[in-house]
């Protein structure tokens, strides 16, 4: 970041009054954008790598293989119980890096702002991003701002991309499930989706549920450290929920997965809201939970590691990877039968993240 | 990328007809999104690093310092003479990496799609991205797709972030201009902005100008290789044009810059369009040009290097860095006077990139 002031008075004009909402000029590459960058983004994201005056950040050499990921966030509404689009955008990308077996290090932030967005809302969101980044131990090092006319976006969209260094040396991911593996879940499902839905004007239900948005980097670091080689895959069940993740895993590894319904933690308020809305908690988005596929001999130790961290205190052993029926996810129900857990088909919950 | 098929028939349902436009379900995390990813993104972007079934890409170790950058693209219209939002999104981020002194290597791509976008348009754009990436020698290794309701975006926004390895060892950038340095420009200014403007329905002028969107990696690589240490700063003059870049440079380095109007290349058609619209070519966006600030003794050789490449054939020596008047950019005009080239103030040309 440059300390030199850009002279404000070369053209002799009086300084303009600061607008209270986002104007088209905030995206023009000119003075108003420069002010937005220095007074808002640089002041909140301040770190030695951020240099909004050049075209990108220069980062020190990183050892070993890298993880690289991106996500755009379009959640509606942008503020919801337990968080906002800003901390969601940081935690979501941090978690994607963690799920690749990486230690998250650097994020980019790309903002698409709708003309008319209140600058106080933008500042609150940027402050949340800065706080979430600090908590997760990452730096927001490069960014971009675009403004579109009123009616051409929905207040604010954020893209974050992230870089991390791979911390595990063995092959890991959706293709590496093995029959016999244990399926662990770090906590109750459905909180984020229900928290966002409770704010939708047309649904009209109230709920005490708050989003579970959180960075999982400490949880994954603890797992890598102690039982890294036993972890075959990890994934945070966001869009499409637990059902989508397990279907992808089962398909990619050509295995089947059997779940035990009574073992899957769901908060009573989430269960009630789901019954009210005709939804299934297994298909609802989470933003601070993870599925861990771990070799059976290490399963109890891995579960203990999860439970020792505040974000994994309610972790459970929810199922097992089996051979045969490649791609099939089924659940042994509370009533003693079996239910097929299919991949989500239509759009259950638009713009949940 | 996984070769295993996701079984389509576990629930016994008949396969759905493929929709011709983007549906909300394309962003749901479910089957339709999975199909979009495999049939469109994976098939066009195919490379050994892309694995849309995991949460991010795992990249090999990279030597030395890294460059990291991001840009969102909201250009309106999404198709324009000489390009579309897709190749623009690839070239723009490739160029940002080049301007940091890096060799561009890997890109991410985040799509925000408006419900109702024709899938044929999306495919054309994705194909352009793949072609632009190939031309620039980069891989698109990780991505994300979100869908928002009709009226909540404007057809399609794309974010690309990029990683490259720093190829120059000396300090370079907006803070490193030195009095006496030469200011080189790789070709005529204003083409991209005028090409996009010519497509705006409300402006009603026609023009034969096409966008200059192009990747500058070969041009910058040739410069690094031969006169790398003499290059003090590089920048592609996009939003805000040449005027914005030079003002940022002058401010950040606390120097002044003097331009020679007759030396600045502008195509006659661009000049005519600018006169018609009351615009100044120095403030119009470019997407395949670069400003090079180079130590005076190396200036002629650097100019030759630029001119040897098709993208720099019309390069010119357009001005000089001076001491005194920190932040001031002025231009010796064709008529013999001096004109101050201020930072752009308002929003001249919204959504030009």
XYZ file of C-alpha atoms in Angstrom:
706
model
C 0.000 0.000 0.000
C 1.350 3.389 -0.826
C 1.682 6.054 1.799
C 1.950 8.884 -0.669
C -1.179 10.955 -0.973
C -2.694 11.365 -4.398
C -2.885 15.168 -4.687
C -6.532 16.150 -4.558
C -6.368 19.651 -5.912
C -4.531 19.656 -9.198
C -7.617 20.666 -11.092
C -8.500 23.316 -8.553
C -11.908 21.788 -7.845
C -13.304 21.782 -4.320
C -13.385 18.322 -2.716
C -16.696 16.570 -3.391
C -19.008 15.650 -0.526
C -18.662 11.953 0.324
C -21.712 10.079 -0.940
C -23.618 7.842 1.483
C -24.394 5.171 -1.087
C -22.482 3.423 -3.828
C -22.371 5.497 -7.034
C -21.406 4.380 -10.512
C -18.263 6.473 -10.086
C -17.064 4.127 -7.352
C -16.265 1.693 -10.153
C -14.780 4.110 -12.660
C -11.089 3.719 -11.964
C -11.034 7.353 -10.911
C -10.878 9.384 -7.751
C -13.983 8.083 -5.995
C -12.864 4.485 -6.518
C -9.413 5.376 -5.261
C -10.979 6.840 -2.108
C -13.131 3.753 -1.588
C -10.083 1.514 -1.920
C -7.877 3.456 0.458
C -10.461 4.428 3.083
C -12.403 1.184 3.179
C -10.571 -1.844 1.794
C -7.008 -0.868 2.634
C -7.900 0.332 6.105
C -9.810 -2.830 7.059
C -7.707 -5.425 5.254
C -4.352 -3.803 6.098
C -1.498 -6.295 5.726
C 2.009 -6.181 4.286
C 1.006 -7.907 1.033
C -2.011 -5.850 0.056
C -1.158 -3.284 -2.528
C -4.318 -2.011 -4.102
C -2.323 0.471 -6.153
C -0.713 -2.237 -8.236
C -2.465 -4.863 -10.312
C -1.882 -7.733 -7.935
C -0.138 -8.844 -4.779
C 3.396 -10.195 -4.667
C 3.633 -13.088 -2.204
C 6.683 -14.770 -0.697
C 7.753 -18.191 -1.993
C 5.550 -20.996 -0.644
C 6.917 -24.456 0.026
C 5.429 -27.531 -1.663
C 2.194 -28.048 -3.540
C -0.501 -25.393 -3.500
C -4.269 -25.453 -3.231
C -6.226 -22.865 -5.244
C -9.975 -22.353 -5.036
C -12.697 -19.807 -5.763
C -16.310 -19.152 -4.783
C -18.766 -16.398 -5.530
C -21.263 -15.450 -2.848
C -24.759 -14.247 -3.723
C -26.589 -15.023 -0.476
C -29.963 -13.315 -0.043
C -30.366 -11.503 2.310
C -26.811 -10.214 2.740
C -27.256 -10.001 6.532
C -28.641 -13.024 8.384
C -28.621 -14.356 11.962
C -25.059 -15.319 12.825
C -23.283 -13.612 9.956
C -23.341 -11.767 6.659
C -22.156 -12.227 3.094
C -18.704 -10.947 4.126
C -17.700 -13.465 6.770
C -19.441 -16.150 4.719
C -17.206 -15.281 1.745
C -14.051 -15.551 3.850
C -15.018 -18.681 5.795
C -16.335 -20.453 2.703
C -13.119 -20.105 0.753
C -10.951 -20.823 3.792
C -12.944 -24.029 4.264
C -12.579 -25.054 0.619
C -8.804 -24.791 1.033
C -8.922 -26.787 4.272
C -10.963 -29.504 2.560
C -8.210 -29.894 -0.075
C -5.789 -30.703 2.738
C -4.282 -27.232 2.744
C -3.319 -24.592 5.247
C -5.173 -21.480 4.002
C -2.922 -18.431 3.592
C -4.050 -15.747 1.135
C -7.405 -14.593 -0.223
C -8.498 -12.279 -2.997
C -11.762 -10.353 -2.806
C -13.779 -9.210 -5.818
C -16.803 -7.014 -5.142
C -19.711 -6.412 -7.506
C -21.711 -3.567 -6.003
C -25.187 -2.443 -7.018
C -25.527 1.308 -7.358
C -27.386 2.592 -4.300
C -25.984 0.120 -1.766
C -25.539 1.937 1.539
C -21.861 2.533 2.244
C -22.497 1.725 5.911
C -23.677 -1.755 4.887
C -20.606 -2.191 2.721
C -18.365 -1.120 5.576
C -20.024 -3.520 8.015
C -19.491 -6.358 5.538
C -15.870 -5.433 4.863
C -15.231 -5.236 8.624
C -16.716 -8.730 9.033
C -14.440 -10.016 6.285
C -11.410 -8.532 8.001
C -12.418 -10.097 11.317
C -13.114 -13.496 9.761
C -9.765 -13.389 7.942
C -7.950 -12.575 11.168
C -9.679 -15.429 12.987
C -8.771 -17.880 10.214
C -5.177 -16.651 10.014
C -5.386 -15.550 6.369
C -4.617 -12.249 4.648
C -6.826 -10.586 2.030
C -4.054 -9.473 -0.305
C -5.652 -8.332 -3.555
C -9.041 -7.114 -4.648
C -11.284 -5.569 -7.237
C -14.425 -3.447 -7.216
C -17.050 -3.171 -9.924
C -20.271 -1.185 -9.768
C -23.372 -1.969 -11.843
C -26.518 0.113 -12.292
C -29.437 -0.179 -9.884
C -31.475 -3.254 -10.845
C -28.537 -5.036 -12.495
C -27.336 -6.878 -9.383
C -28.791 -7.568 -5.929
C -27.022 -5.185 -3.539
C -23.682 -6.963 -3.388
C -21.966 -10.074 -4.715
C -18.535 -11.115 -3.462
C -16.023 -13.488 -5.004
C -13.141 -14.794 -2.955
C -10.335 -16.948 -4.308
C -7.792 -18.512 -2.010
C -4.313 -20.005 -1.942
C -2.944 -22.430 0.630
C -0.104 -24.891 1.001
C -0.957 -28.585 0.935
C -0.335 -30.080 4.369
C -1.007 -33.733 3.638
C 1.248 -35.864 1.491
C -1.045 -38.784 0.698
C -3.695 -38.729 -2.032
C -6.958 -37.414 -0.605
C -10.287 -36.334 -2.042
C -13.582 -37.486 -3.457
C -11.977 -40.331 -5.435
C -10.175 -41.838 -2.454
C -12.929 -43.364 -0.357
C -12.359 -47.021 0.501
C -14.875 -49.644 1.553
C -14.816 -49.921 5.326
C -14.024 -46.210 5.892
C -15.933 -44.368 8.579
C -18.086 -41.299 7.807
C -17.738 -38.602 10.475
C -19.727 -35.368 10.662
C -18.392 -32.452 12.727
C -21.761 -31.245 14.067
C -25.497 -30.705 13.493
C -26.643 -30.064 9.914
C -28.955 -27.442 8.457
C -28.218 -24.406 10.635
C -26.988 -22.055 7.903
C -29.740 -22.800 5.418
C -32.519 -22.451 7.976
C -31.005 -19.238 9.413
C -30.994 -17.644 5.939
C -34.450 -18.945 5.067
C -35.866 -17.511 8.291
C -35.031 -14.067 6.908
C -36.872 -14.470 3.627
C -39.876 -12.227 3.663
C -42.140 -14.599 1.784
C -41.650 -17.534 4.139
C -42.811 -15.901 7.334
C -41.474 -18.153 10.028
C -39.266 -17.181 12.883
C -36.460 -19.230 14.299
C -33.774 -18.886 16.905
C -31.311 -20.672 14.618
C -28.150 -18.806 13.661
C -25.834 -19.619 10.791
C -22.935 -21.915 11.605
C -20.558 -19.882 9.367
C -17.047 -20.506 10.694
C -13.546 -21.305 9.496
C -12.629 -24.945 9.961
C -8.861 -24.490 9.651
C -8.060 -25.354 13.281
C -10.192 -28.466 13.077
C -8.543 -29.706 9.882
C -5.066 -28.762 11.134
C -5.630 -30.869 14.245
C -6.723 -33.813 12.091
C -3.755 -33.518 9.674
C -1.354 -33.320 12.552
C -2.468 -36.411 14.389
C -4.231 -38.672 11.913
C -3.533 -36.997 8.554
C -2.676 -40.161 6.628
C -5.919 -41.844 7.734
C -8.130 -39.074 6.312
C -9.281 -40.124 2.824
C -11.585 -37.197 2.033
C -13.025 -34.100 3.646
C -15.772 -31.799 2.473
C -17.876 -29.003 3.904
C -21.512 -29.744 3.024
C -22.681 -26.374 1.653
C -25.143 -26.171 -1.288
C -27.088 -29.405 -1.546
C -26.114 -30.299 2.027
C -24.852 -33.616 3.340
C -26.775 -35.479 0.617
C -24.928 -33.742 -2.239
C -21.468 -34.316 -0.723
C -22.024 -38.000 0.016
C -23.487 -38.617 -3.455
C -20.463 -36.958 -5.062
C -18.106 -38.983 -2.897
C -19.899 -42.278 -3.592
C -20.008 -41.577 -7.336
C -16.407 -40.431 -7.654
C -15.001 -43.372 -5.677
C -17.473 -45.941 -7.072
C -18.487 -47.059 -3.601
C -21.733 -46.930 -1.644
C -22.328 -45.151 1.642
C -24.660 -46.290 4.397
C -25.813 -43.758 6.975
C -27.449 -44.301 10.335
C -30.293 -41.771 10.697
C -30.284 -41.714 14.507
C -26.593 -40.788 14.500
C -26.958 -37.658 12.336
C -27.153 -34.610 14.591
C -29.913 -32.100 13.756
C -30.963 -29.343 16.153
C -34.614 -29.617 17.244
C -35.320 -26.077 15.906
C -33.899 -27.057 12.521
C -35.963 -30.240 12.503
C -39.105 -28.265 13.317
C -38.423 -25.654 10.635
C -37.764 -28.401 8.086
C -41.027 -30.142 8.932
C -42.860 -26.815 8.627
C -41.318 -26.073 5.225
C -41.327 -29.592 3.862
C -37.524 -29.734 3.705
C -35.043 -32.442 4.568
C -32.130 -31.399 6.827
C -29.782 -33.653 4.834
C -30.213 -31.342 1.822
C -29.789 -28.041 3.681
C -26.589 -25.972 3.391
C -24.056 -25.701 6.191
C -21.178 -23.241 6.376
C -19.157 -24.439 9.341
C -19.442 -28.207 9.242
C -17.368 -30.922 7.622
C -17.691 -34.524 6.585
C -14.554 -36.571 7.230
C -13.994 -39.921 5.552
C -11.418 -41.717 7.633
C -9.905 -45.204 7.716
C -11.886 -47.260 10.237
C -8.967 -48.012 12.621
C -8.434 -44.256 13.101
C -12.102 -43.336 13.347
C -12.444 -43.087 17.118
C -9.270 -41.073 17.495
C -10.360 -38.747 14.685
C -13.758 -38.312 16.334
C -12.019 -37.401 19.593
C -9.860 -34.840 17.794
C -12.960 -33.224 16.301
C -14.786 -33.209 19.634
C -11.895 -31.490 21.406
C -12.436 -28.349 19.318
C -15.392 -26.029 20.005
C -16.471 -26.317 16.340
C -16.507 -30.120 16.508
C -17.896 -30.693 19.986
C -21.054 -32.296 18.576
C -19.231 -34.489 16.018
C -20.695 -37.918 15.313
C -19.859 -41.156 13.555
C -22.745 -41.209 11.084
C -22.072 -43.991 8.613
C -19.764 -46.220 6.687
C -18.363 -46.645 3.191
C -19.272 -49.985 1.572
C -18.345 -51.851 -1.598
C -20.957 -52.660 -4.235
C -23.750 -50.455 -5.596
C -21.292 -47.765 -6.755
C -22.750 -44.299 -6.237
C -25.550 -45.357 -3.899
C -26.118 -43.447 -0.649
C -28.677 -45.025 1.634
C -29.800 -44.455 5.203
C -30.955 -46.890 7.840
C -33.944 -44.976 9.193
C -35.129 -44.441 12.729
C -38.072 -46.718 11.941
C -35.779 -49.556 10.903
C -36.150 -49.345 7.109
C -33.750 -48.150 4.417
C -34.102 -44.940 2.472
C -32.160 -43.923 -0.632
C -30.523 -40.503 -0.247
C -30.409 -39.260 -3.823
C -28.475 -36.319 -5.202
C -30.572 -33.121 -4.916
C -32.612 -32.698 -8.086
C -34.238 -29.286 -8.376
C -33.508 -26.004 -6.662
C -34.566 -26.337 -3.070
C -33.113 -23.185 -1.614
C -31.853 -20.571 -4.049
C -29.068 -18.190 -3.035
C -28.230 -19.729 0.277
C -24.524 -18.898 -0.115
C -11.590 -34.553 -12.821
C -13.278 -37.820 -12.130
C -13.908 -40.320 -14.848
C -16.480 -42.218 -12.843
C -20.039 -41.565 -13.880
C -22.457 -40.362 -11.276
C -25.249 -42.941 -11.576
C -28.284 -41.191 -13.016
C -30.983 -43.683 -12.206
C -30.923 -44.500 -8.527
C -34.273 -42.895 -7.953
C -35.765 -44.598 -10.992
C -36.774 -41.254 -12.532
C -36.516 -40.744 -16.289
C -33.706 -38.356 -17.331
C -34.934 -34.758 -17.524
C -34.914 -32.886 -20.823
C -31.914 -30.541 -21.001
C -33.068 -26.940 -20.546
C -32.010 -24.349 -23.140
C -31.539 -21.550 -20.642
C -29.979 -21.217 -17.208
C -32.369 -22.357 -14.457
C -32.115 -21.730 -10.746
C -31.346 -25.454 -10.391
C -28.070 -24.949 -12.250
C -26.796 -23.346 -9.042
C -28.295 -25.775 -6.552
C -25.379 -28.104 -5.902
C -27.474 -30.913 -7.388
C -27.737 -32.903 -10.557
C -28.300 -30.061 -13.050
C -25.278 -28.176 -11.703
C -23.229 -31.337 -11.884
C -24.223 -31.755 -15.539
C -23.346 -28.132 -16.301
C -19.935 -28.555 -14.703
C -19.048 -31.783 -16.466
C -20.531 -31.076 -19.898
C -19.565 -27.431 -20.174
C -16.761 -26.316 -17.878
C -14.813 -29.545 -17.633
C -15.086 -30.290 -21.331
C -13.864 -26.834 -22.419
C -11.315 -26.149 -19.696
C -9.953 -29.720 -19.610
C -6.495 -29.817 -18.005
C -4.754 -32.095 -15.522
C -5.286 -29.731 -12.578
C -8.986 -29.030 -12.920
C -11.039 -31.114 -10.579
C -14.494 -29.721 -10.323
C -15.534 -32.568 -8.070
C -13.316 -31.405 -5.243
C -13.342 -28.050 -3.526
C -10.228 -26.690 -5.180
C -7.292 -27.490 -7.395
C -4.027 -28.953 -6.170
C -1.107 -27.353 -8.006
C 2.530 -28.430 -8.184
C 5.142 -26.525 -6.164
C 6.050 -23.191 -7.759
C 9.527 -21.716 -7.467
C 10.107 -18.271 -6.001
C 7.740 -15.436 -5.213
C 4.157 -15.514 -6.471
C 1.803 -12.952 -7.954
C -1.889 -13.200 -7.057
C -4.623 -11.047 -8.541
C -8.382 -10.921 -9.095
C -10.868 -9.077 -11.281
C -14.611 -9.270 -11.757
C -16.019 -8.619 -15.219
C -19.408 -6.987 -15.691
C -19.015 -5.625 -19.234
C -22.245 -4.614 -20.961
C -22.970 -5.956 -23.546
C -21.388 -9.360 -22.950
C -20.585 -9.728 -26.666
C -18.821 -6.851 -28.450
C -16.725 -6.392 -31.608
C -13.464 -8.238 -31.118
C -14.387 -10.288 -28.084
C -16.770 -11.143 -25.286
C -16.841 -11.143 -21.487
C -15.119 -14.554 -21.502
C -11.876 -13.779 -23.315
C -11.864 -10.382 -21.604
C -11.963 -12.126 -18.206
C -9.029 -14.361 -19.109
C -6.892 -11.720 -20.811
C -7.559 -9.119 -18.122
C -6.326 -11.297 -15.285
C -3.428 -12.678 -17.331
C -2.391 -9.078 -17.985
C -2.652 -8.101 -14.326
C -0.216 -10.909 -13.513
C 2.129 -9.829 -16.311
C 2.085 -6.252 -15.009
C 3.279 -7.495 -11.591
C 6.351 -8.932 -13.325
C 4.977 -12.468 -13.304
C 4.621 -15.366 -15.694
C 0.869 -16.162 -15.542
C 0.135 -19.834 -14.829
C -3.224 -20.662 -13.259
C -6.653 -19.022 -13.248
C -9.862 -19.571 -11.325
C -13.248 -18.753 -12.831
C -16.333 -17.799 -10.830
C -19.588 -17.419 -12.739
C -22.674 -15.550 -11.556
C -25.440 -16.435 -14.001
C -28.805 -14.744 -14.331
C -31.705 -17.159 -14.636
C -32.801 -17.238 -18.270
C -29.354 -16.750 -19.860
C -29.216 -18.807 -23.047
C -26.991 -21.835 -22.574
C -25.652 -21.326 -26.105
C -24.393 -17.867 -25.066
C -22.781 -19.355 -21.975
C -21.128 -22.039 -24.054
C -19.762 -19.518 -26.554
C -18.300 -17.499 -23.688
C -16.775 -20.547 -21.997
C -15.268 -21.631 -25.326
C -13.719 -18.154 -25.722
C -12.257 -18.408 -22.241
C -10.713 -21.773 -23.067
C -9.230 -20.421 -26.280
C -7.879 -17.279 -24.603
C -6.363 -19.398 -21.816
C -4.667 -21.653 -24.352
C -3.267 -18.674 -26.226
C -1.907 -17.134 -23.020
C -0.447 -20.436 -21.808
C -2.527 -20.609 -18.624
C -4.845 -23.271 -17.197
C -8.266 -22.606 -15.698
C -7.979 -24.982 -12.768
C -10.853 -24.279 -10.407
C -14.277 -22.685 -10.660
C -17.642 -21.919 -9.165
C -21.137 -21.321 -10.505
C -23.931 -19.379 -8.852
C -27.342 -18.624 -10.322
C -29.527 -15.672 -9.295
C -33.147 -14.955 -10.190
C -34.068 -13.092 -13.362
C -33.635 -9.368 -12.712
C -31.021 -9.863 -9.963
C -27.959 -9.771 -12.244
C -27.327 -8.757 -15.850
C -27.012 -12.000 -17.826
C -23.554 -13.005 -16.632
C -20.739 -11.760 -14.413
C -17.375 -13.515 -14.321
C -14.614 -13.317 -11.744
C -11.171 -14.610 -12.547
C -8.311 -14.782 -10.070
C -4.818 -15.705 -11.173
C -1.507 -17.012 -9.902
C 1.875 -16.539 -11.531
C 5.530 -16.763 -10.620
C 7.470 -13.531 -10.344
C 10.019 -13.335 -13.161
C 11.829 -10.146 -12.203
C 14.054 -9.878 -9.162
C 14.294 -6.096 -8.792
C 11.618 -3.954 -7.081
C 9.042 -2.879 -9.656
C 5.657 -1.195 -9.548
C 3.808 2.065 -9.143
C 6.152 3.282 -6.394
C 9.343 2.732 -8.381
C 9.254 5.445 -11.039
C 12.409 7.568 -11.163
C 12.890 11.035 -12.627
C 14.327 10.671 -16.100
C 12.521 7.395 -16.865
C 10.884 6.999 -20.260
C 7.150 6.361 -20.648
C 6.399 3.830 -23.392
C 2.967 2.827 -24.665
C 2.532 -0.449 -26.561
C -0.062 0.801 -29.068
C -3.067 3.019 -29.822
C -5.412 3.831 -26.952
C -9.188 3.719 -26.693
C -10.067 0.735 -28.893
C -11.756 -1.424 -26.255
C -13.863 1.320 -24.719
C -15.085 2.616 -28.073
C -15.813 -0.915 -29.349
C -18.019 -1.608 -26.317
C -19.683 1.809 -26.446
C -20.538 1.306 -30.112
C -22.799 -1.566 -29.014
C -24.795 0.406 -26.477
C -28.312 0.828 -27.771
C -28.791 4.328 -26.441
C -25.705 5.781 -28.109
C -26.530 4.935 -31.704
C -23.233 5.327 -33.483
C -21.515 2.733 -35.560
C -17.821 2.130 -35.710
C -15.429 -0.310 -37.309
C -13.344 -0.373 -34.128
C -12.844 -3.742 -32.449
C -11.712 -4.351 -28.898
C -7.986 -4.806 -28.422
C -8.533 -7.556 -25.814
C -5.381 -9.677 -25.829
C -2.942 -11.337 -23.460
C 0.297 -9.399 -23.088
C 2.351 -12.251 -21.633
C 4.638 -12.667 -24.648
C 5.308 -8.945 -24.734
C 6.182 -8.745 -21.052
C 8.233 -11.960 -21.211
C 10.328 -10.482 -24.023
C 10.896 -7.323 -21.963
C 11.842 -9.230 -18.773
C 14.225 -11.418 -20.697
C 16.194 -8.649 -22.374
C 15.754 -5.489 -20.314
C 13.985 -6.740 -17.192
C 16.060 -4.797 -14.689
C 15.445 -1.515 -16.531
C 11.653 -1.812 -16.289
C 10.499 0.210 -13.268
C 6.729 -0.237 -13.670
C 4.208 -1.694 -16.079
C 0.448 -1.336 -16.190
C -2.364 -2.096 -18.589
C -4.528 1.034 -18.851
C -8.032 -0.426 -18.401
C -10.745 1.513 -16.499
C -9.905 5.195 -16.455
C -7.484 4.696 -19.352
C -3.978 6.050 -19.703
C -4.863 9.064 -17.547
C -5.761 6.943 -14.507
C -2.607 4.799 -14.725
C -0.222 7.729 -15.081
C -1.895 9.620 -12.238
C -1.585 6.590 -9.966
C 2.058 6.156 -10.931
C 2.884 9.839 -10.439
C 1.122 9.907 -7.071
C 2.592 6.667 -5.741
C 6.168 7.575 -6.748
C 5.839 11.288 -5.890
C 7.070 12.324 -9.320
C 5.479 14.162 -12.232
C 4.957 12.854 -15.735
C 5.126 14.888 -18.942
C 3.463 13.513 -22.060
C 3.861 14.561 -25.673
C 0.396 14.635 -27.285
C 1.603 14.067 -30.846
C 3.403 10.892 -29.755
C 0.346 9.185 -28.277
C -1.134 6.817 -30.868
C -4.920 7.008 -31.321
C -6.694 5.421 -34.288
C -8.569 7.946 -36.465
C -11.866 6.071 -35.917
C -11.376 6.240 -32.154
C -10.573 9.943 -32.370
C -13.716 10.549 -34.436
C -15.925 8.548 -32.051
C -14.450 10.431 -29.080
C -15.143 13.800 -30.708
C -18.703 12.683 -31.455
C -19.304 11.550 -27.870
C -17.355 14.290 -26.124
C -14.828 11.835 -24.720
C -11.068 11.962 -24.340
C -9.117 8.938 -25.649
C -6.702 9.230 -22.716
C -9.528 8.269 -20.363
C -10.904 5.348 -22.409
C -10.299 1.736 -21.367
C -7.907 -0.558 -23.206
C -7.644 -4.319 -22.759
C -4.519 -5.224 -24.700
C -2.168 -2.306 -24.209
C 0.492 -1.569 -21.665
C 2.385 1.386 -20.295
C 6.051 0.639 -19.590
C 8.146 2.885 -17.388
C 11.745 2.152 -18.241
C 15.134 3.617 -17.372
C 16.032 6.116 -20.085
C 19.234 4.347 -21.264
C 17.198 1.213 -22.056
C 14.250 3.024 -23.606
C 15.081 2.570 -27.281
C 15.928 -1.082 -26.876
C 12.711 -1.648 -24.905
C 10.731 0.123 -27.616
C 12.307 -2.146 -30.217
C 11.399 -5.219 -28.182
C 7.789 -4.066 -28.012
C 7.660 -3.288 -31.733
C 8.978 -6.726 -32.681
C 5.799 -8.338 -31.330
C 2.491 -8.089 -33.246
C 0.790 -6.657 -30.138
C 3.423 -3.911 -29.801
C 4.028 -3.023 -33.426
C 2.593 0.479 -32.910
C 4.438 1.149 -29.645
C 5.588 4.715 -28.993
C 7.757 6.701 -26.605
C 5.085 9.034 -25.250
C 6.634 10.911 -22.349
C 9.019 11.200 -19.483
C 9.085 11.025 -15.699
C 10.230 14.271 -14.016
C 11.051 15.407 -10.506
C 9.044 18.111 -8.798
C 5.251 18.602 -8.707
C 4.655 15.163 -7.189
C 1.516 13.581 -8.618
C 1.172 15.935 -11.583
C 0.571 14.518 -15.053
C 0.712 17.085 -17.827
C 0.748 16.965 -21.603
C 2.510 19.134 -24.134
C -0.299 19.634 -26.644
C -0.325 19.561 -30.413
C -0.979 23.312 -30.309
C 2.125 23.945 -28.234
C 0.521 24.547 -24.825
C 0.407 22.442 -21.674
C -2.648 20.617 -20.391
C -3.071 18.964 -17.004
C -4.207 15.345 -17.276
C -6.141 14.850 -14.076
C -7.308 11.610 -12.539
C -10.765 10.708 -13.922
C -13.425 12.218 -11.688
C -16.900 10.907 -12.411
C -18.083 7.815 -14.217
C -17.390 8.304 -17.880
C -18.111 4.851 -19.193
C -19.846 2.438 -16.858
C -19.326 -1.318 -17.216
C -16.647 -1.217 -19.836
C -14.932 -4.288 -18.357
